[in-house]
Amino acid sequence: MDKMGFRVIASVLDLQSPGAKDLRKRCSDRLTIIQMDLTKPEDITRAHQIISENTDENGLWALVNNAGYCAHFGDAELSLMSTYRGCMEVNFFGTLEITKTLLPLIRSSKGRIVTVGSPAGEHSFPFLAAYGSSKAALSRVMDTFRHELMPWGVKVSMIQPGSYRTGAHDNKIHWENQHKKLLASLPNELLQEYGEEYISETQSLFLNYGNTASTDFSPVLDSITDAILSENPKVKYYAGKQLWLLYFIGIYLPHSISDNFFKGIFLKNKSMPRALKKQKNHE
């Protein structure tokens, strides 16, 4: 957007992060970088003030909601309530609040709201209950905005990306700390029934799966660009190779087939939950 001549206001969690430094290096003087934590209302209020000061009477043309948070990969029963709440705070409530806060500026320009969702919000992927639930809620509220904002001339689009290597995937210390927190917080009875080996393997499988994710973000970037610039943007953009196959199997085929398909992707544990293993040995 900066290269196209837009005046871009980019929010980052940390002004000294590698990503923020890279933006300053690669972009023009038109770019404004602001610090914003979506879980802090005061940060959103400050961002609104800065954005208002940097937009003229035409308002804000486009808001791109891209923040996403996933703290843990694992069974829904094993996922801590703090994990569910953490995903909801960033992926749903934070995104909802910044959208509502900036809507007057977007309505005045008859502009765009572009939000990055996830296939996990449309399909029940094993081990992604917390993340998927927050993305499902986000998809629902954005589609409601789409209907309600039509009379105002505001267009709302969702980007559904495939598997991409982003965020903290390569931060081993982050995942080790999350894993230790989980093990320390689980009730002992639950830990004994599942077993540490099974829990550890589940996380390792997902991190290894992430190594196969694409590093070419161009399908996502092209989709966002089209949603911002097209006279008639799509309601949903499916950005990723063979993503259509996942949706076709997940939506149109019987559960007996789709369940086996998702099982082949996610449920690859060699170890079983400890209690199930004992049951099987006694059969």
XYZ file of C-alpha atoms in Angstrom, residues 42-226:
185
model
C -6.203 2.842 26.144
C -3.989 1.737 23.221
C -7.020 1.620 20.920
C -8.135 5.064 22.086
C -4.664 6.480 21.396
C -4.588 4.812 17.969
C -7.953 6.359 17.111
C -6.656 9.799 18.030
C -3.532 9.398 15.872
C -5.533 8.036 12.936
C -8.053 10.883 13.187
C -5.224 13.422 13.142
C -3.630 11.755 10.100
C -6.759 11.482 7.966
C -8.406 14.402 6.253
C -12.110 15.147 5.934
C -12.497 12.130 3.621
C -11.993 9.758 6.543
C -10.221 6.410 6.674
C -10.419 4.345 3.475
C -9.545 0.886 4.795
C -8.973 -0.994 8.021
C -7.022 -4.259 7.727
C -7.507 -6.482 10.771
C -4.548 -8.849 10.798
C -3.695 -9.510 14.459
C -3.969 -13.152 15.485
C -2.987 -15.153 18.555
C -2.642 -18.877 19.156
C -1.175 -19.931 22.510
C -1.496 -23.701 22.455
C -2.078 -26.714 20.217
C -3.875 -29.537 21.970
C -7.086 -31.281 22.931
C -10.022 -29.024 23.817
C -10.265 -30.638 27.250
C -6.598 -29.937 27.936
C -6.667 -26.334 26.752
C -6.603 -23.929 29.687
C -9.423 -21.429 30.125
C -6.755 -18.734 29.999
C -5.927 -19.988 26.494
C -9.542 -19.696 25.372
C -9.815 -16.221 26.891
C -6.455 -15.117 25.463
C -7.477 -16.080 21.928
C -10.841 -14.374 22.317
C -9.316 -11.193 23.742
C -7.045 -10.670 20.715
C -8.767 -12.453 17.837
C -12.331 -11.435 18.665
C -12.799 -8.729 21.306
C -9.708 -6.706 20.375
C -10.485 -6.829 16.658
C -14.121 -5.991 17.329
C -13.212 -2.995 19.494
C -10.761 -1.454 17.004
C -13.322 -1.968 14.226
C -16.138 -0.301 16.178
C -13.813 2.532 17.236
C -12.759 3.331 13.658
C -16.119 2.744 11.984
C -17.196 6.419 11.988
C -14.057 7.281 9.993
C -14.668 4.380 7.591
C -18.348 5.203 7.107
C -17.512 8.798 6.199
C -15.261 7.560 3.372
C -17.581 4.690 2.316
C -14.484 2.582 2.751
C -13.488 -0.992 3.466
C -13.043 -3.386 6.367
C -10.729 -6.287 5.537
C -10.232 -8.989 8.152
C -7.884 -11.975 8.120
C -9.773 -15.003 9.390
C -8.858 -18.678 9.310
C -10.234 -21.940 7.906
C -10.090 -23.076 11.561
C -13.004 -20.710 12.149
C -15.110 -22.519 9.543
C -14.049 -26.128 10.118
C -13.619 -28.013 13.390
C -9.924 -28.817 13.218
C -8.717 -31.127 16.013
C -6.387 -29.497 18.574
C -7.390 -25.928 17.605
C -10.514 -25.418 19.726
C -9.473 -22.130 21.362
C -8.056 -20.530 18.220
C -10.815 -21.853 15.946
C -13.595 -20.712 18.286
C -12.249 -17.157 18.366
C -11.930 -17.065 14.578
C -15.451 -18.462 14.179
C -16.821 -15.669 16.372
C -14.801 -13.129 14.374
C -16.149 -14.428 11.064
C -19.718 -14.235 12.320
C -19.508 -10.640 13.590
C -17.742 -9.436 10.430
C -20.435 -10.975 8.246
C -23.040 -9.207 10.379
C -21.168 -5.925 9.860
C -21.195 -6.658 6.111
C -24.992 -6.775 6.023
C -25.517 -3.775 8.293
C -22.973 -1.501 6.606
C -24.210 -2.035 3.038
C -26.563 0.983 3.225
C -23.595 3.122 4.295
C -21.574 2.084 1.236
C -18.961 0.255 3.351
C -17.740 -3.079 1.973
C -16.568 -5.850 4.308
C -14.342 -8.753 3.243
C -12.834 -11.780 4.977
C -9.495 -13.290 3.970
C -9.279 -17.048 4.586
C -5.586 -17.946 4.257
C -4.057 -21.375 3.862
C -1.113 -22.492 5.983
C 1.621 -19.837 6.261
C 4.654 -19.505 8.496
C 3.966 -16.387 10.511
C 4.046 -15.150 14.076
C 5.915 -17.025 16.771
C 6.237 -20.320 14.907
C 10.044 -20.327 14.997
C 10.264 -19.057 18.575
C 11.123 -22.304 20.386
C 11.432 -20.590 23.771
C 7.856 -19.289 23.428
C 6.422 -22.767 22.792
C 8.547 -24.374 25.501
C 7.248 -21.832 28.017
C 3.650 -22.370 26.889
C 4.110 -26.126 27.240
C 5.564 -25.829 30.747
C 2.705 -23.527 31.757
C 0.173 -26.066 30.502
C 1.733 -29.003 32.337
C 2.009 -27.000 35.556
C -1.619 -25.829 35.354
C -3.431 -29.068 34.481
C -5.226 -30.918 37.279
C -3.161 -33.945 38.243
C -5.988 -36.363 37.436
C -6.300 -35.005 33.894
C -2.533 -35.065 33.407
C -2.452 -38.706 34.487
C -5.310 -39.699 32.156
C -3.732 -38.140 29.078
C -0.061 -38.502 29.990
C 2.768 -36.059 29.431
C 4.086 -38.069 26.472
C 0.837 -37.654 24.533
C 0.569 -33.938 25.342
C 4.191 -33.268 24.321
C 3.849 -35.223 21.084
C 0.737 -33.278 20.072
C 2.584 -29.977 20.303
C 5.623 -31.360 18.463
C 3.417 -32.639 15.641
C 1.838 -29.223 15.144
C 5.171 -27.415 15.199
C 6.530 -29.896 12.669
C 3.413 -29.412 10.561
C 4.152 -25.691 10.622
C 7.519 -26.349 9.003
C 5.673 -27.382 5.835
C 3.714 -24.112 5.729
C 4.306 -21.685 2.883
C 6.650 -18.712 3.197
C 5.261 -17.076 0.040
C 2.641 -14.673 1.362
C 1.747 -13.235 -2.047
C -1.680 -14.967 -2.304
C -2.716 -13.348 0.993
C -1.228 -9.957 0.118
C -2.867 -10.012 -3.324
C -6.220 -10.831 -1.716
C -5.926 -7.995 0.798
C -4.919 -5.582 -1.978
C -7.907 -6.569 -4.109
